[in-house]
Amino acid sequence: MSRKTIYIISSIVIIGFLLIAGISVWLLGTVQGAAWTIRTIAHQAGAEIEFGIIEGSLWNAVSLKGIEATWHQGYAKADKLFFEWHPLMAITGNIAVKRLSVNNVVIQDDRPEEDKPPELSWPKVNGLPAKLDAWIDTLEITGLDYTRLKNTPFTVRNASALVIWHNGMISFRNLMLSTPGIGVTGTVEAGFLHPSLLADITATPVQSLQDIERFSLKARLMPGHGTEQLHGPVAISGMSGDKQLVNISFLTGITKTALNLSELRAEQTNRKGMLNGKGVIDFSDIIPELNFSLVVEGLDLSPETGTATNIHGNLTLNGSLEDYRGDFSFSNKGPHTHQAEITGSLNGSKKDLKIQITGGAFLGGKLKGKIDTSWHEGITLESELRARNMNPAILSPDWSGTVNLNLSVGVTKPENGETTGIIRGRILESRLRGTDLTGELHAEMHGEDLIIRKLALKGNGFDINAHGDLAKRLSFLARINDLSGLVPDARGRL
């Protein structure tokens, strides 16, 4: 090779090196280079971006103000974006960002609604992205409004985290998220080279739910088997101070079309009993389908009823939230006077629920009835109960006889207005202590007032009638010739 050829090649290499160095200096060291780079990256991502003011360079830090980005089906705006990093670390395959902060972000997402099932396939990364290491020491968002079409915006007041990408796994550590309704702190990690999802977060609502001040969520999902992409335990706790009030735990498996739940267990610290079960939420159709089987063991409802209970039973549910149905069977075990059974079916939607009581037992008699409730444009409830051949001697041996009862209740609560209701009851073809027993109730409810239109009870040695407004005056007439007809072992007349 001649000296001339060597000289020409060397010159080309030097010129190329100088050209690359010059371009690099321009890109990394000037405002114009930073602006061009940002616009080019946005364009490659399918967006066009403009900004009012740009300061700094990509060699160290860049500040953008008055940012507007548009794409085919949406746009985004932000008052300010600040980006600071260590560019030399990119040579070693590490992307090290010291700080990425953005202020007052508005995102409008105008993608049309898609009539297709949700996609549950877990994302995967391979090749160079899986080998890269990257981190953001401080990611900070101050003020964000995200609007999907014309829906109510999702608002974030503040959000911050340490973000790490390593071996195909992304981690959000020291996570803090504040919205108008709830605050969230904790850690979330998701693996995309080897599927995994780890979470340890605490959510604190602005308004407590009953006595629960905050919720704790712990999840550890690792690669599953068979059709399950991920599988592992999930635990949710409701806390008040340092005290755990409610605990829900289950195993979950995520397939490409469904969530499988097993070993479901729910219990309340200050309440006897628990709820066990399993279920599947199927996303293979546009509207998810539910299939659950739940078992109640020894549930105590004394906080609600004032009487200790020991309820056992099961409930099955299947269908969608738009149209679900199921069957139930419950019994209360305990003293003879508290024993009861109820079986039936239900069907409902997002707006209403209908319960059919096909069988039951109380005080040795049989129960049937129905409950219809709706919460569309207010709340309505209508119920009917038919009790036949109840034996009052179960309550007291001196009350021998048979009681048959019909009871109906109707309640309406408009969105804007007071609650109204009607209660009707009738004792028919019944006997108490060897004589006929009859009775009738007609009551109306207007707001907090209960008005007795008619109350009548007649049996062996007594005849009772009443009517009036309980809050004002109740007219009461009683003829009792034999108190023992009303109260066993009593003597006298009234």
Coordinates of C-alpha atoms in Angstrom, one line a residue, residues 88-454:
L88 CA -20.8 8.9 30.1
M89 CA -22.3 5.9 31.9
A90 CA -24.2 5.0 28.6
I91 CA -20.8 3.8 27.3
T92 CA -20.8 1.0 29.9
G93 CA -24.4 0.0 29.0
N94 CA -26.0 1.9 31.9
I95 CA -28.5 4.6 31.6
A96 CA -28.2 6.6 34.8
V97 CA -30.8 9.4 35.4
K98 CA -30.3 11.5 38.4
R99 CA -33.7 13.3 38.2
L100 CA -36.7 13.3 36.0
S101 CA -39.5 15.7 37.1
V102 CA -42.6 17.0 35.4
N103 CA -45.1 19.6 36.5
N104 CA -48.8 20.1 35.8
V105 CA -49.4 17.4 33.2
V106 CA -52.6 17.1 31.2
I107 CA -53.1 14.0 29.0
Q108 CA -56.1 13.6 26.7
D109 CA -56.5 10.0 25.4
D110 CA -59.0 9.9 22.5
R111 CA -58.4 6.3 21.4
P112 CA -61.9 4.8 20.7
E113 CA -63.3 2.1 22.9
E114 CA -62.5 -1.3 21.6
D115 CA -65.2 -4.1 21.5
K116 CA -62.7 -6.9 22.3
P117 CA -61.7 -8.8 25.4
P118 CA -58.9 -7.4 27.6
E119 CA -55.4 -8.8 26.9
L120 CA -53.9 -10.6 29.9
S121 CA -50.8 -11.9 28.2
W122 CA -47.8 -11.0 30.3
P123 CA -45.3 -8.8 28.4
K124 CA -41.8 -10.3 27.6
V125 CA -38.5 -8.7 26.8
N126 CA -35.5 -10.3 25.1
G127 CA -32.2 -9.3 23.6
L128 CA -30.6 -5.9 24.3
P129 CA -33.4 -4.4 26.4
A130 CA -33.2 -7.3 28.8
K131 CA -29.4 -6.8 29.2
L132 CA -29.5 -3.0 29.7
D133 CA -29.3 -1.5 33.2
A134 CA -31.1 1.8 33.8
W135 CA -32.3 3.8 36.8
I136 CA -33.9 7.0 37.8
D137 CA -32.8 8.2 41.2
T138 CA -35.8 10.5 41.5
L139 CA -38.9 10.3 39.4
E140 CA -41.3 13.0 40.4
I141 CA -44.7 14.1 39.0
T142 CA -46.4 17.2 40.5
G143 CA -50.0 17.4 39.2
L144 CA -51.4 15.1 36.5
D145 CA -54.9 14.9 34.9
Y146 CA -55.5 11.9 32.6
T147 CA -58.8 11.9 30.6
R148 CA -60.0 8.9 28.5
L149 CA -62.4 10.2 25.9
K150 CA -65.0 12.2 27.8
N151 CA -64.8 10.2 31.0
T152 CA -64.0 11.8 34.4
P153 CA -60.3 12.7 34.7
F154 CA -58.0 10.6 36.8
T155 CA -56.1 13.1 39.0
V156 CA -52.7 12.6 40.6
R157 CA -51.6 15.4 43.0
N158 CA -48.1 14.1 43.6
A159 CA -46.1 11.0 42.7
S160 CA -42.5 10.0 43.2
A161 CA -40.3 6.9 43.1
L162 CA -36.8 5.4 42.6
V163 CA -37.1 3.5 39.4
I164 CA -34.7 0.6 38.5
W165 CA -34.5 -1.6 35.4
H166 CA -32.2 -4.6 35.8
N167 CA -32.2 -8.1 34.2
G168 CA -35.6 -7.5 32.6
M169 CA -37.2 -6.4 35.8
I170 CA -38.6 -3.0 36.6
S171 CA -38.8 -1.8 40.2
F172 CA -40.6 1.2 41.8
R173 CA -39.1 1.7 45.2
N174 CA -40.0 4.4 47.8
L175 CA -43.2 4.8 45.8
M176 CA -45.4 7.6 46.9
L177 CA -48.7 8.4 45.1
S178 CA -51.3 11.0 46.2
T179 CA -54.7 11.4 44.6
P180 CA -57.8 13.4 45.9
G181 CA -59.2 10.2 47.3
I182 CA -56.3 8.0 48.4
G183 CA -52.6 7.9 49.2
V184 CA -50.4 5.0 48.2
T185 CA -46.8 4.1 49.4
G186 CA -44.6 1.1 49.0
T187 CA -42.7 -1.0 46.5
V188 CA -43.8 -2.7 43.2
E189 CA -41.6 -4.9 41.0
A190 CA -42.5 -6.6 37.7
G191 CA -40.3 -9.1 35.8
F192 CA -40.6 -9.4 32.0
L193 CA -37.6 -11.7 31.2
H194 CA -38.9 -14.2 33.8
P195 CA -42.5 -13.4 34.6
S196 CA -43.0 -12.1 38.2
L197 CA -45.0 -9.5 40.1
L198 CA -44.1 -8.4 43.6
A199 CA -45.9 -5.8 45.6
D200 CA -45.8 -4.5 49.1
I201 CA -48.0 -1.3 49.3
T202 CA -50.1 0.6 51.7
A203 CA -53.2 2.5 50.7
T204 CA -54.7 5.2 52.9
P205 CA -58.1 6.6 51.9
V206 CA -58.9 10.2 52.7
Q207 CA -62.1 9.0 54.4
S208 CA -61.8 5.8 56.5
L209 CA -64.0 2.8 55.7
Q210 CA -65.9 1.9 58.8
D211 CA -63.0 1.8 61.3
I212 CA -60.4 0.9 58.7
E213 CA -57.9 3.7 58.3
R214 CA -55.6 2.0 55.7
F215 CA -55.2 -1.1 53.6
S216 CA -52.1 -3.3 53.1
L217 CA -51.5 -5.3 49.9
K218 CA -48.8 -7.9 49.7
A219 CA -48.4 -10.1 46.5
R220 CA -45.7 -12.5 45.4
L221 CA -46.4 -13.9 42.0
M222 CA -43.7 -16.0 40.3
P223 CA -43.6 -18.0 37.0
G224 CA -46.6 -20.4 36.9
H225 CA -47.2 -23.9 35.5
G226 CA -49.3 -25.0 32.6
T227 CA -51.5 -22.3 31.3
E228 CA -50.8 -20.0 34.2
Q229 CA -48.2 -17.3 33.4
L230 CA -48.0 -16.2 37.1
H231 CA -49.0 -17.8 40.3
G232 CA -48.6 -17.0 44.0
P233 CA -50.2 -15.6 47.2
V234 CA -52.0 -12.3 47.7
A235 CA -52.9 -10.9 51.1
I236 CA -55.0 -7.8 51.8
S237 CA -55.4 -6.4 55.3
G238 CA -57.5 -3.6 56.7
M239 CA -55.8 -1.7 59.5
S240 CA -56.7 0.7 62.3
G241 CA -53.5 2.0 63.9
D242 CA -51.3 -1.0 64.4
K243 CA -54.4 -3.3 64.8
Q244 CA -55.4 -5.6 61.9
L245 CA -59.2 -5.5 61.6
V246 CA -59.8 -7.5 58.3
N247 CA -57.7 -10.0 56.5
I248 CA -58.3 -11.5 53.0
S249 CA -55.9 -13.9 51.5
F250 CA -55.9 -16.2 48.4
L251 CA -53.7 -17.8 45.8
T252 CA -54.0 -16.3 42.3
G253 CA -53.0 -17.6 38.9
I254 CA -53.0 -15.4 35.8
T255 CA -53.6 -17.1 32.4
K256 CA -53.9 -15.3 29.1
T257 CA -57.7 -15.1 29.5
A258 CA -58.5 -15.5 33.2
L259 CA -57.7 -15.0 36.9
N260 CA -57.9 -18.1 39.0
L261 CA -58.5 -17.7 42.7
S262 CA -58.1 -20.5 45.2
E263 CA -57.7 -21.0 48.9
L264 CA -59.7 -17.8 49.4
R265 CA -60.0 -16.9 53.1
A266 CA -61.6 -13.8 54.7
E267 CA -62.0 -13.1 58.4
Q268 CA -62.5 -10.2 60.8
T269 CA -60.5 -9.9 63.9
N270 CA -63.3 -9.1 66.3
R271 CA -65.8 -11.4 64.8
K272 CA -66.1 -15.2 65.0
G273 CA -66.3 -17.1 61.7
M274 CA -64.8 -16.9 58.3
L275 CA -65.4 -17.0 54.6
N276 CA -63.7 -19.6 52.4
G277 CA -63.9 -20.3 48.7
K278 CA -62.5 -20.3 45.2
G279 CA -63.4 -18.7 41.9
V280 CA -62.5 -17.7 38.3
I281 CA -62.8 -14.4 36.5
D282 CA -62.8 -15.2 32.8
F283 CA -61.8 -12.3 30.5
S284 CA -62.1 -14.3 27.2
D285 CA -65.3 -12.3 26.3
I286 CA -65.9 -8.6 26.2
I287 CA -67.8 -8.8 29.5
P288 CA -65.9 -10.8 32.1
E289 CA -67.6 -13.9 33.4
L290 CA -67.5 -14.8 37.2
N291 CA -67.7 -18.3 38.7
F292 CA -67.4 -18.4 42.5
S293 CA -68.1 -20.9 45.2
L294 CA -68.0 -19.6 48.7
V295 CA -68.5 -21.3 52.1
V296 CA -69.4 -19.6 55.4
E297 CA -68.2 -21.2 58.6
G298 CA -69.4 -20.2 62.1
L299 CA -70.2 -16.5 61.2
D300 CA -71.4 -14.4 64.2
L301 CA -73.7 -11.5 63.3
S302 CA -74.2 -10.2 66.8
P303 CA -72.7 -6.7 66.0
E304 CA -75.6 -6.3 63.5
T305 CA -78.4 -8.3 65.2
G306 CA -77.6 -8.0 68.9
T307 CA -77.9 -11.8 69.1
A308 CA -75.0 -14.3 68.8
T309 CA -75.2 -16.4 65.7
N310 CA -73.4 -19.4 64.3
I311 CA -74.1 -19.4 60.6
H312 CA -72.9 -22.0 58.2
G313 CA -73.6 -22.4 54.5
N314 CA -72.6 -21.9 51.0
L315 CA -73.1 -19.5 48.1
T316 CA -72.4 -20.0 44.4
L317 CA -72.3 -17.2 41.8
N318 CA -71.8 -17.3 38.1
G319 CA -72.3 -14.9 35.2
S320 CA -71.2 -11.3 34.6
L321 CA -71.8 -8.1 36.6
E322 CA -74.4 -7.3 33.9
D323 CA -76.2 -10.6 34.5
Y324 CA -75.3 -12.9 37.4
R325 CA -77.1 -15.7 39.2
G326 CA -76.5 -18.1 42.0
D327 CA -77.8 -20.4 44.7
F328 CA -77.4 -20.3 48.5
S329 CA -78.1 -22.4 51.5
F330 CA -77.5 -21.1 55.1
S331 CA -78.3 -22.3 58.6
N332 CA -77.9 -21.0 62.1
K333 CA -76.7 -23.6 64.6
G334 CA -77.2 -23.1 68.3
P335 CA -80.0 -23.2 70.9
H336 CA -83.3 -24.6 69.7
T337 CA -84.9 -21.2 69.8
H338 CA -82.2 -19.7 67.5
Q339 CA -82.0 -22.5 64.9
A340 CA -83.0 -21.5 61.4
E341 CA -82.4 -22.5 57.8
I342 CA -82.8 -20.7 54.5
T343 CA -82.2 -21.8 50.9
G344 CA -82.9 -20.1 47.6
S345 CA -81.6 -18.6 44.4
L346 CA -80.6 -15.1 43.2
N347 CA -80.1 -13.2 40.0
G348 CA -79.0 -9.6 39.4
S349 CA -77.1 -7.0 37.5
K350 CA -75.3 -3.7 38.2
K351 CA -78.7 -2.1 38.9
D352 CA -80.8 -4.7 40.8
L353 CA -80.8 -7.9 42.7
K354 CA -83.7 -10.5 43.1
I355 CA -83.6 -13.1 45.8
Q356 CA -86.0 -16.1 45.8
I357 CA -86.3 -17.9 49.1
T358 CA -87.4 -21.4 48.0
G359 CA -87.2 -23.1 51.4
G360 CA -86.4 -22.4 55.0
A361 CA -87.2 -23.3 58.5
F362 CA -87.7 -21.4 61.8
L363 CA -89.4 -22.4 65.0
G364 CA -90.2 -25.7 63.5
G365 CA -92.1 -24.1 60.6
K366 CA -91.5 -23.5 56.9
L367 CA -90.4 -20.3 55.2
K368 CA -90.7 -19.0 51.7
G369 CA -90.5 -15.6 50.1
K370 CA -88.6 -13.1 48.0
I371 CA -86.6 -9.9 48.1
D372 CA -86.3 -7.5 45.2
T373 CA -84.0 -4.5 45.4
S374 CA -82.8 -1.9 42.9
W375 CA -80.3 1.0 43.2
H376 CA -80.9 2.7 39.8
E377 CA -82.0 6.3 40.3
G378 CA -82.5 5.8 44.0
I379 CA -83.0 2.7 46.1
T380 CA -86.1 0.5 46.3
L381 CA -86.7 -2.7 48.2
E382 CA -89.7 -5.0 48.2
S383 CA -89.9 -8.2 50.2
E384 CA -92.4 -10.9 51.0
L385 CA -92.2 -13.6 53.6
R386 CA -94.6 -16.5 54.2
A387 CA -94.1 -18.5 57.4
R388 CA -96.2 -21.6 58.0
N389 CA -96.7 -24.0 60.9
M390 CA -94.4 -22.3 63.3
N391 CA -94.5 -23.7 66.8
P392 CA -94.3 -21.0 69.5
A393 CA -93.8 -23.7 72.2
I394 CA -90.1 -23.7 71.1
L395 CA -89.9 -20.2 72.7
S396 CA -91.9 -21.3 75.7
P397 CA -93.5 -24.7 76.5
D398 CA -96.6 -22.8 77.7
W399 CA -97.2 -21.3 74.3
S400 CA -98.4 -24.4 72.5
G401 CA -100.0 -23.9 69.1
T402 CA -99.4 -23.2 65.4
V403 CA -98.6 -19.8 63.9
N404 CA -99.0 -18.9 60.2
L405 CA -97.7 -15.5 59.1
N406 CA -97.5 -13.3 56.0
L407 CA -95.2 -10.2 56.0
S408 CA -94.4 -7.7 53.3
V409 CA -92.1 -4.7 53.3
G410 CA -91.7 -2.0 50.6
V411 CA -89.1 0.8 51.0
T412 CA -88.2 3.6 48.5
K413 CA -85.3 6.1 48.8
P414 CA -85.1 8.5 45.9
E415 CA -81.8 10.2 45.0
N416 CA -83.2 13.5 46.2
G417 CA -86.0 12.9 48.8
E418 CA -86.9 11.2 52.0
T419 CA -87.3 7.5 52.6
T420 CA -90.8 6.1 52.4
G421 CA -92.1 2.6 53.1
I422 CA -95.0 0.3 53.8
I423 CA -95.1 -2.7 56.2
R424 CA -98.0 -5.1 56.2
G425 CA -98.3 -8.3 58.2
R426 CA -101.1 -10.7 58.9
I427 CA -101.4 -13.7 61.2
L428 CA -103.8 -16.2 59.6
E429 CA -105.4 -19.5 60.6
S430 CA -103.3 -19.8 63.7
R431 CA -103.9 -21.1 67.2
L432 CA -102.2 -20.3 70.5
R433 CA -102.9 -22.2 73.7
G434 CA -106.0 -23.9 72.3
T435 CA -107.8 -20.9 70.8
D436 CA -107.7 -19.0 67.6
L437 CA -104.9 -16.4 67.2
T438 CA -105.3 -13.5 64.7
G439 CA -103.3 -10.4 64.0
E440 CA -102.8 -7.6 61.5
L441 CA -100.2 -4.9 61.0
H442 CA -100.2 -1.9 58.7
A443 CA -97.5 0.7 59.1
E444 CA -96.0 3.5 57.0
M445 CA -92.6 5.1 57.1
H446 CA -92.0 8.7 56.1
G447 CA -88.4 9.8 56.7
E448 CA -87.7 9.1 60.3
D449 CA -91.4 8.9 61.3
L450 CA -93.1 5.5 61.7
I451 CA -96.9 5.7 61.6
I452 CA -99.0 2.7 62.8
R453 CA -102.2 2.7 60.7
K454 CA -103.4 -0.5 62.3

